Amino acid sequence: MSREILSMKDIVKCYDMGEEQQTILDHIDFSVREGEFVSILGPSGSGKSTMMNILGCLDVPTSGYYKLSGNDVDHMEERELARIRNREVGFVFQAFQLLPRLTAAENVELPLIYAGVNASERRERAASMLDRVGLSHKMEHYPNQLSGGQQQRVAIARAMVTQPTILLADEPTGALDQKTGRQVMELFQELNREGRTIIMITHDEQIARNASRIVRILDGKLTEEESDV
């Protein structure tokens, strides 16, 4: 049995809306084991983006407990959260979020700069990751010289370059056509077979079914779970 690398217990997230308080996440229990590929599936307004922000250490819960790789992150200060984010989480976003004035290789190197890795090692690791996603021939290309699918592959390489504990993907095919989205999902499945732990946030049932486990979220509650889909 693989080890548990992420655990949420009784997570609540509330926001003040004038004189009222709105509960976005309502007593969430959720865990992920090393090497899993999990989809969190839910419609707009279900709470999945808030859950992603807490999973990715971009926000903290109002109450409850969240442990990531042995770190209690539920009430960390921003500096501590930033350190955990850089070390433990690789983000893949719908809009790619590549810097337009940097080449593919330079975009992939960015997290390593923040981690204090020297220039020669940064370039070597970026080249290795771009080769892994099939873009070794595009290292010196700028984002506007790449297709949408290629830009998302660069973003995946950037997310992986620090060897994070989890890859956290937010609607990773949302800006892609169906064929290109399918290719990106095939890449995620390959990475998972190699041992990468992946959590994917999506509203799309068909995309969610690329994962080996689906957790449904609705009105801030985890309502259903499917395994080995």
XYZ file of C-alpha atoms in Angstrom:
229
model
C 0.000 0.000 0.000
C 1.415 3.395 -1.016
C 1.820 6.087 1.608
C -0.736 8.825 2.205
C 0.798 12.102 1.076
C -2.154 14.430 1.505
C -4.940 14.483 4.057
C -7.815 16.888 4.756
C -9.908 16.412 7.869
C -13.134 18.341 8.579
C -12.115 21.262 6.316
C -14.439 24.271 6.383
C -13.939 27.456 4.355
C -16.157 30.478 4.948
C -16.153 34.004 3.538
C -17.774 37.071 5.038
C -20.451 38.422 2.685
C -21.486 41.669 4.326
C -23.187 40.780 7.580
C -23.537 37.133 6.592
C -21.001 34.332 6.353
C -21.071 32.017 3.352
C -19.762 28.475 3.693
C -17.918 27.398 0.530
C -16.443 24.120 1.805
C -18.562 22.216 4.302
C -16.649 19.711 6.486
C -14.516 18.120 3.757
C -12.606 14.876 4.363
C -10.218 13.967 1.548
C -6.977 12.073 1.176
C -4.611 11.075 -1.626
C -2.015 8.337 -1.686
C 1.278 8.483 -3.513
C 0.907 7.617 -7.204
C -2.852 8.241 -7.456
C -4.530 10.131 -10.293
C -7.622 11.797 -8.801
C -10.226 14.013 -10.471
C -12.253 16.465 -8.407
C -15.397 16.895 -10.497
C -18.008 19.568 -9.998
C -19.987 22.331 -11.706
C -19.250 26.040 -11.461
C -19.894 27.282 -7.927
C -19.531 23.845 -6.352
C -16.466 24.791 -4.275
C -13.867 22.991 -6.382
C -11.758 26.121 -7.044
C -11.683 26.929 -3.333
C -10.671 23.353 -2.612
C -7.925 23.614 -5.249
C -6.592 26.786 -3.622
C -6.341 25.053 -0.260
C -4.836 21.884 -1.759
C -2.245 24.031 -3.547
C -1.420 26.078 -0.429
C -2.735 29.247 -2.085
C -5.229 29.670 0.772
C -5.900 28.231 4.216
C -9.154 26.824 5.621
C -11.321 28.556 8.180
C -11.157 25.409 10.289
C -10.076 21.802 9.996
C -6.743 20.118 9.345
C -4.667 19.807 6.186
C -1.426 17.864 6.046
C 0.775 17.690 2.920
C 3.888 15.492 2.955
C 3.975 15.610 6.730
C 3.543 19.399 6.915
C 0.585 20.855 8.828
C -0.391 23.619 6.414
C -3.883 24.475 7.610
C -2.862 27.656 9.452
C 0.525 28.567 7.958
C 1.572 32.143 7.315
C 2.097 33.289 3.714
C 5.890 32.875 3.751
C 5.573 29.284 4.928
C 2.848 28.588 2.368
C 5.069 29.943 -0.422
C 7.884 27.625 0.649
C 5.582 24.590 0.661
C 4.059 25.564 -2.703
C 7.446 25.795 -4.374
C 8.655 22.503 -2.925
C 5.577 20.277 -2.898
C 3.134 21.448 -5.613
C 3.438 21.727 -9.396
C 0.615 23.805 -10.912
C -0.903 23.352 -14.378
C -3.499 26.000 -15.279
C -6.160 26.271 -17.972
C -4.577 29.415 -19.443
C -1.002 28.007 -19.424
C 0.392 31.179 -17.730
C 3.638 31.182 -19.691
C 5.642 34.414 -19.776
C 5.560 35.634 -23.404
C 9.072 37.116 -23.450
C 10.714 33.908 -22.237
C 11.498 30.844 -24.348
C 10.012 27.460 -23.546
C 13.197 26.476 -21.716
C 13.295 29.739 -19.760
C 9.653 29.309 -18.721
C 10.390 25.801 -17.451
C 13.420 27.078 -15.530
C 11.433 29.668 -13.552
C 10.552 27.512 -10.499
C 14.201 26.478 -10.248
C 15.277 30.120 -10.109
C 12.951 30.617 -7.126
C 14.435 27.467 -5.581
C 17.983 28.827 -5.911
C 19.235 26.252 -8.438
C 22.329 27.326 -10.418
C 22.070 28.220 -14.114
C 23.706 25.141 -15.632
C 21.594 22.726 -13.594
C 18.458 24.749 -14.388
C 19.070 24.428 -18.116
C 19.846 20.716 -17.860
C 16.695 19.973 -15.870
C 14.527 22.143 -18.120
C 15.876 20.357 -21.197
C 15.155 16.982 -19.600
C 11.561 17.935 -18.778
C 10.895 19.376 -22.232
C 12.237 16.183 -23.749
C 9.887 14.206 -21.485
C 6.843 16.080 -22.850
C 8.054 15.747 -26.452
C 9.258 19.316 -26.982
C 13.056 19.085 -26.967
C 12.993 20.620 -30.471
C 11.041 23.654 -29.227
C 13.300 24.748 -26.341
C 14.166 28.131 -27.862
C 10.684 28.890 -29.158
C 8.540 31.597 -27.538
C 4.949 30.900 -26.453
C 3.484 32.724 -29.469
C 5.418 30.320 -31.703
C 3.765 27.283 -30.092
C 0.314 25.748 -30.499
C -2.052 25.628 -27.538
C -1.238 21.982 -26.907
C 2.489 22.691 -27.030
C 2.081 25.591 -24.597
C 0.252 23.316 -22.171
C 3.049 20.738 -22.484
C 5.567 23.453 -21.606
C 3.395 24.311 -18.596
C 3.370 20.645 -17.555
C 7.162 20.490 -17.903
C 7.429 23.619 -15.731
C 5.148 22.042 -13.114
C 7.291 18.890 -12.986
C 10.760 20.447 -13.020
C 11.057 20.767 -9.237
C 9.971 17.132 -8.735
C 6.949 18.165 -6.627
C 4.945 15.813 -4.440
C 1.761 16.469 -6.447
C 0.815 17.868 -9.834
C -2.283 20.033 -9.364
C -4.081 20.664 -12.667
C -6.934 23.180 -12.900
C -9.115 22.542 -15.993
C -5.953 21.656 -17.961
C -7.808 21.069 -21.252
C -10.238 23.968 -20.943
C -8.456 26.126 -23.541
C -7.788 23.268 -25.972
C -9.753 21.602 -28.760
C -10.970 18.051 -28.211
C -8.130 16.295 -30.049
C -5.399 18.319 -28.325
C -7.104 17.907 -24.965
C -7.100 14.156 -25.454
C -3.358 14.241 -26.176
C -2.725 16.210 -22.978
C -4.788 13.675 -21.013
C -2.725 10.859 -22.528
C 0.398 12.644 -21.271
C -1.069 12.907 -17.763
C -1.866 9.191 -17.821
C 1.708 8.391 -18.908
C 3.110 10.555 -16.122
C 0.839 8.835 -13.614
C 2.005 5.407 -14.794
C 5.553 6.633 -14.128
C 4.551 7.310 -10.521
C 3.477 10.967 -10.569
C 0.671 11.881 -8.168
C -1.905 14.003 -10.006
C -4.974 15.884 -8.758
C -7.107 17.372 -11.524
C -9.921 19.887 -11.040
C -12.572 19.787 -13.755
C -16.236 20.348 -14.558
C -16.089 17.913 -17.498
C -17.229 14.346 -16.778
C -15.434 12.950 -19.831
C -12.130 14.584 -18.846
C -12.569 13.442 -15.230
C -12.799 9.830 -16.382
C -9.155 9.899 -17.450
C -8.296 9.610 -13.754
C -8.325 6.348 -11.830
C -10.509 7.898 -9.122
C -13.249 10.528 -9.240
C -14.396 12.593 -6.265
C -17.502 14.694 -6.835
C -18.062 18.029 -5.141
C -21.415 19.817 -4.968
C -22.436 22.742 -2.770
C -19.180 22.469 -0.847
C -19.615 18.803 0.035
C -17.899 15.722 -1.335
C -20.913 13.742 -2.475
C -19.660 10.660 -4.281
C -16.509 8.768 -5.038
C -15.738 6.321 -7.826
C -12.644 4.127 -8.036
C -10.958 2.474 -11.012
C -13.108 4.199 -13.619
